[in-house]
Amino acid sequence: MTDSPDDQHGGDASGSAAREDQVSAAARLAAVRAAITRSAVEEGRDPAEVTLVAVSKTFDAEAIRPLLDAGQRVFGENRVQEAKEKWPALRQDYPDVRLHLIGPLQTNKVREAVALFNAIHSLDRASLARELAKERARRGGDPLPELFIQINTGEETQKAGVVPQSADSFIRECREEHGLEIAGLMCIPPVDEPPSPHFALLAEIAKRNGIKQLSMGMSGDFEQAVMLGATYVRVGSALFGSRAYAV
């Protein structure tokens, strides 16, 4: 059976759209990577020290594939359940993907998160630290995902994270009481304030606690974050475009 002209035209159109998506994804990815490189070089840093986390929350697998095909391999998700729904299938095709949880983690989701993610950026309270330590013991001491403590640098009441004045004691508690290895710190500056002072504060807390990794900077400010020491930048809209949130 031969295709009708309409079928043929539809196939050409869908194929053309897919190619355009791929080209635009590759172009956006190249632009973000170039900006990271420029910012790092300007500060005398090696651009290879900075890992781009493509924030794929709310985007489905078909929106993610063009970036995967363009070579991006580190992605960030906000919710365990959403990641469970789309990433196992994607990882069958792209087994070298590394997945980071960048949103809040409930204690009852720890086991699922540990099984799914390579890094967790939102360790922010003692109860979560205890649950992570229990999960490590349950796994026979197998390593946990890389753990980042979220610091609420703006001390915003509506936002998760450890306030700066409690950061040192919480880091010590995680290490000494719960035996957790802390890979890095993460922050989300207030939207109505310049981000650089918050990035500098996070870097200062990390330095005095012997922590090397800094997760900071998003689409609107990742270049400033790189210049202030970020090792992970979490970029969404600059790669994927605007998100459509359910009302």
CSV table of C-alpha atoms in Angstrom, one decimal:
chain,number,residue,atom,x,y,z
A,1,MET,CA,0.0,0.0,0.0
A,2,THR,CA,1.4,3.4,-1.0
A,3,ASP,CA,1.2,6.5,1.0
A,4,SER,CA,-1.3,9.2,-0.1
A,5,PRO,CA,0.1,12.6,-0.9
A,6,ASP,CA,-1.2,13.9,2.4
A,7,ASP,CA,0.5,11.1,4.3
A,8,GLN,CA,3.8,11.9,2.5
A,9,HIS,CA,3.5,15.6,3.2
A,10,GLY,CA,2.7,14.9,6.8
A,11,GLY,CA,5.7,12.6,7.1
A,12,ASP,CA,7.9,15.3,5.5
A,13,ALA,CA,6.6,17.9,7.9
A,14,SER,CA,7.0,15.8,11.0
A,15,GLY,CA,10.5,14.9,9.9
A,16,SER,CA,11.4,18.5,9.2
A,17,ALA,CA,10.1,19.6,12.6
A,18,ALA,CA,12.2,16.9,14.3
A,19,ARG,CA,15.3,18.1,12.5
A,20,GLU,CA,14.5,21.7,13.4
A,21,ASP,CA,14.1,20.7,17.1
A,22,GLN,CA,17.4,18.9,16.9
A,23,VAL,CA,19.2,21.9,15.3
A,24,SER,CA,17.7,24.4,17.8
A,25,ALA,CA,18.5,22.2,20.8
A,26,ALA,CA,22.1,21.8,19.6
A,27,ALA,CA,22.4,25.6,19.0
A,28,ARG,CA,21.0,26.4,22.5
A,29,LEU,CA,23.3,23.9,24.1
A,30,ALA,CA,26.3,25.3,22.3
A,31,ALA,CA,25.4,28.8,23.3
A,32,VAL,CA,25.1,27.9,27.0
A,33,ARG,CA,28.3,25.9,26.9
A,34,ALA,CA,30.1,28.8,25.2
A,35,ALA,CA,28.9,31.2,27.9
A,36,ILE,CA,30.1,28.9,30.6
A,37,THR,CA,33.5,28.7,28.9
A,38,ARG,CA,33.8,32.5,28.5
A,39,SER,CA,32.9,33.1,32.2
A,40,ALA,CA,35.3,30.5,33.4
A,41,VAL,CA,38.2,31.7,31.2
A,42,GLU,CA,37.6,35.3,32.3
A,43,GLU,CA,38.2,34.2,35.9
A,44,GLY,CA,41.2,32.0,35.1
A,45,ARG,CA,39.2,28.8,35.6
A,46,ASP,CA,39.2,25.6,33.6
A,47,PRO,CA,35.8,25.4,31.9
A,48,ALA,CA,35.9,21.6,32.5
A,49,GLU,CA,35.5,22.3,36.2
A,50,VAL,CA,31.9,23.4,35.5
A,51,THR,CA,29.1,20.8,34.8
A,52,LEU,CA,26.0,21.9,33.1
A,53,VAL,CA,22.8,20.4,34.6
A,54,ALA,CA,20.0,20.7,32.1
A,55,VAL,CA,16.8,21.2,34.1
A,56,SER,CA,14.2,19.0,32.4
A,57,LYS,CA,11.5,19.3,35.0
A,58,THR,CA,8.0,19.5,33.4
A,59,PHE,CA,9.3,18.5,30.0
A,60,ASP,CA,8.4,15.1,28.5
A,61,ALA,CA,10.8,12.6,27.0
A,62,GLU,CA,10.3,13.9,23.4
A,63,ALA,CA,11.4,17.4,24.5
A,64,ILE,CA,14.5,16.0,26.2
A,65,ARG,CA,15.7,13.7,23.4
A,66,PRO,CA,17.0,16.5,21.1
A,67,LEU,CA,19.4,17.6,23.9
A,68,LEU,CA,20.4,14.0,24.5
A,69,ASP,CA,21.1,13.7,20.8
A,70,ALA,CA,23.2,16.9,20.9
A,71,GLY,CA,25.4,15.3,23.6
A,72,GLN,CA,24.0,16.6,26.9
A,73,ARG,CA,24.2,13.9,29.6
A,74,VAL,CA,23.5,15.6,33.0
A,75,PHE,CA,19.9,16.5,33.8
A,76,GLY,CA,18.1,17.9,36.8
A,77,GLU,CA,14.6,17.0,38.0
A,78,ASN,CA,12.5,18.5,40.7
A,79,ARG,CA,10.3,15.5,41.7
A,80,VAL,CA,11.1,11.9,42.2
A,81,GLN,CA,7.8,10.7,40.7
A,82,GLU,CA,8.2,12.7,37.5
A,83,ALA,CA,11.7,11.4,37.1
A,84,LYS,CA,10.5,7.8,37.6
A,85,GLU,CA,8.0,8.2,34.9
A,86,LYS,CA,10.3,9.4,32.1
A,87,TRP,CA,13.9,8.6,32.8
A,88,PRO,CA,14.1,4.7,33.0
A,89,ALA,CA,13.1,4.5,29.4
A,90,LEU,CA,15.4,7.3,28.3
A,91,ARG,CA,18.3,5.7,30.2
A,92,GLN,CA,17.8,2.5,28.1
A,93,ASP,CA,18.8,4.5,25.0
A,94,TYR,CA,21.3,6.8,26.8
A,95,PRO,CA,22.8,4.7,29.6
A,96,ASP,CA,25.5,7.2,30.5
A,97,VAL,CA,23.0,9.9,31.6
A,98,ARG,CA,23.5,11.3,35.1
A,99,LEU,CA,20.4,12.5,36.9
A,100,HIS,CA,20.3,15.1,39.7
A,101,LEU,CA,17.5,15.8,42.1
A,102,ILE,CA,17.3,19.5,42.5
A,103,GLY,CA,13.9,19.8,44.2
A,104,PRO,CA,12.8,19.1,47.7
A,105,LEU,CA,13.0,15.5,48.9
A,106,GLN,CA,10.5,14.0,51.3
A,107,THR,CA,11.8,11.4,53.7
A,108,ASN,CA,9.3,8.8,52.5
A,109,LYS,CA,10.9,9.1,49.0
A,110,VAL,CA,14.5,8.6,50.0
A,111,ARG,CA,14.7,5.0,48.9
A,112,GLU,CA,13.3,5.8,45.5
A,113,ALA,CA,15.5,8.8,45.1
A,114,VAL,CA,18.7,6.9,46.1
A,115,ALA,CA,17.9,4.3,43.5
A,116,LEU,CA,17.2,6.8,40.7
A,117,PHE,CA,19.5,9.8,41.1
A,118,ASN,CA,23.3,10.2,40.9
A,119,ALA,CA,23.2,13.4,43.0
A,120,ILE,CA,20.7,15.0,45.5
A,121,HIS,CA,21.0,18.8,45.8
A,122,SER,CA,18.4,19.4,48.5
A,123,LEU,CA,19.6,17.9,51.8
A,124,ASP,CA,18.2,20.5,54.2
A,125,ARG,CA,17.2,19.0,57.6
A,126,ALA,CA,18.2,16.5,60.2
A,127,SER,CA,15.3,14.1,59.5
A,128,LEU,CA,16.4,13.8,55.9
A,129,ALA,CA,20.0,13.2,56.9
A,130,ARG,CA,18.9,10.5,59.3
A,131,GLU,CA,16.9,8.8,56.6
A,132,LEU,CA,19.7,8.9,54.1
A,133,ALA,CA,22.0,7.4,56.6
A,134,LYS,CA,19.5,4.6,57.3
A,135,GLU,CA,19.2,4.0,53.5
A,136,ARG,CA,23.0,3.7,53.2
A,137,ALA,CA,23.0,1.1,56.0
A,138,ARG,CA,20.1,-0.8,54.4
A,139,ARG,CA,22.2,-0.9,51.2
A,140,GLY,CA,25.1,-2.5,53.0
A,141,GLY,CA,27.2,0.6,53.0
A,142,ASP,CA,27.0,1.1,49.2
A,143,PRO,CA,27.7,4.7,48.3
A,144,LEU,CA,24.8,7.1,48.3
A,145,PRO,CA,24.3,9.7,45.5
A,146,GLU,CA,26.4,12.8,45.8
A,147,LEU,CA,24.9,14.9,48.5
A,148,PHE,CA,24.6,18.7,48.4
A,149,ILE,CA,23.3,20.7,51.4
A,150,GLN,CA,20.8,23.4,50.4
A,151,ILE,CA,21.6,26.7,52.0
A,152,ASN,CA,18.8,29.3,52.2
A,153,THR,CA,21.2,32.2,51.6
A,154,GLY,CA,18.3,34.7,51.5
A,155,GLU,CA,16.7,33.4,54.7
A,156,GLU,CA,13.4,33.3,52.9
A,157,THR,CA,10.6,31.8,55.1
A,158,GLN,CA,8.9,30.2,52.1
A,159,LYS,CA,12.0,28.5,50.8
A,160,ALA,CA,13.7,25.3,51.9
A,161,GLY,CA,17.3,25.2,53.0
A,162,VAL,CA,19.5,25.7,56.0
A,163,VAL,CA,20.0,29.3,57.0
A,164,PRO,CA,23.6,30.5,56.8
A,165,GLN,CA,24.1,30.9,60.5
A,166,SER,CA,23.2,27.2,61.0
A,167,ALA,CA,25.2,25.9,58.0
A,168,ASP,CA,28.4,25.0,59.8
A,169,SER,CA,26.7,23.1,62.6
A,170,PHE,CA,24.4,21.2,60.1
A,171,ILE,CA,27.4,20.2,58.0
A,172,ARG,CA,29.1,18.9,61.1
A,173,GLU,CA,26.0,17.0,62.2
A,174,CYS,CA,25.7,15.4,58.8
A,175,ARG,CA,29.3,14.3,58.8
A,176,GLU,CA,29.8,13.4,62.4
A,177,GLU,CA,26.4,12.1,63.6
A,178,HIS,CA,25.1,10.6,60.4
A,179,GLY,CA,28.4,9.7,58.7
A,180,LEU,CA,27.4,11.3,55.5
A,181,GLU,CA,29.9,12.5,52.9
A,182,ILE,CA,28.9,16.0,51.8
A,183,ALA,CA,29.9,16.6,48.2
A,184,GLY,CA,28.7,20.2,47.9
A,185,LEU,CA,26.4,23.1,48.7
A,186,MET,CA,23.5,24.5,46.7
A,187,CYS,CA,21.6,27.8,46.8
A,188,ILE,CA,18.7,29.5,45.0
A,189,PRO,CA,19.1,33.3,45.5
A,190,PRO,CA,15.9,35.4,46.1
A,191,VAL,CA,14.4,36.5,42.8
A,192,ASP,CA,14.3,40.2,43.7
A,193,GLU,CA,18.0,40.5,44.8
A,194,PRO,CA,21.3,40.5,42.9
A,195,PRO,CA,22.5,36.9,42.9
A,196,SER,CA,26.2,37.5,43.3
A,197,PRO,CA,26.3,38.2,47.0
A,198,HIS,CA,24.4,34.9,47.6
A,199,PHE,CA,26.9,33.0,45.4
A,200,ALA,CA,29.8,34.6,47.2
A,201,LEU,CA,28.2,33.6,50.6
A,202,LEU,CA,27.8,30.0,49.5
A,203,ALA,CA,31.4,29.8,48.3
A,204,GLU,CA,32.6,31.2,51.7
A,205,ILE,CA,30.6,28.6,53.7
A,206,ALA,CA,31.9,25.9,51.4
A,207,LYS,CA,35.5,27.0,51.7
A,208,ARG,CA,35.6,27.1,55.5
A,209,ASN,CA,34.1,23.6,55.7
A,210,GLY,CA,36.4,22.1,53.1
A,211,ILE,CA,33.6,21.6,50.5
A,212,LYS,CA,34.7,21.7,46.9
A,213,GLN,CA,31.4,21.6,44.9
A,214,LEU,CA,29.0,24.5,44.4
A,215,SER,CA,25.6,24.1,42.8
A,216,MET,CA,24.5,27.6,42.0
A,217,GLY,CA,23.3,29.6,39.0
A,218,MET,CA,20.3,29.2,36.7
A,219,SER,CA,19.4,30.5,33.2
A,220,GLY,CA,19.4,34.1,34.2
A,221,ASP,CA,22.6,34.2,36.3
A,222,PHE,CA,24.8,31.2,35.6
A,223,GLU,CA,27.6,33.3,34.1
A,224,GLN,CA,27.9,35.2,37.4
A,225,ALA,CA,27.8,31.9,39.3
A,226,VAL,CA,30.6,30.5,37.2
A,227,MET,CA,32.7,33.6,37.9
A,228,LEU,CA,32.2,33.1,41.6
A,229,GLY,CA,33.1,29.4,41.7
A,230,ALA,CA,30.1,27.3,40.6
A,231,THR,CA,31.0,23.8,39.7
A,232,TYR,CA,27.4,22.9,38.7
A,233,VAL,CA,25.0,25.3,37.0
A,234,ARG,CA,21.3,24.4,36.7
A,235,VAL,CA,20.0,25.7,33.4
A,236,GLY,CA,16.4,25.1,32.2
A,237,SER,CA,14.7,27.8,30.0
A,238,ALA,CA,17.9,28.8,28.2
A,239,LEU,CA,18.0,25.2,26.9
A,240,PHE,CA,14.3,24.1,26.7
A,241,GLY,CA,12.4,27.4,26.4
A,242,SER,CA,9.6,28.5,28.7
A,243,ARG,CA,7.8,26.0,30.7
A,244,ALA,CA,4.0,25.5,30.6
A,245,TYR,CA,2.9,24.8,34.2
A,246,ALA,CA,-0.5,23.3,35.0
A,247,VAL,CA,-3.0,25.8,36.4
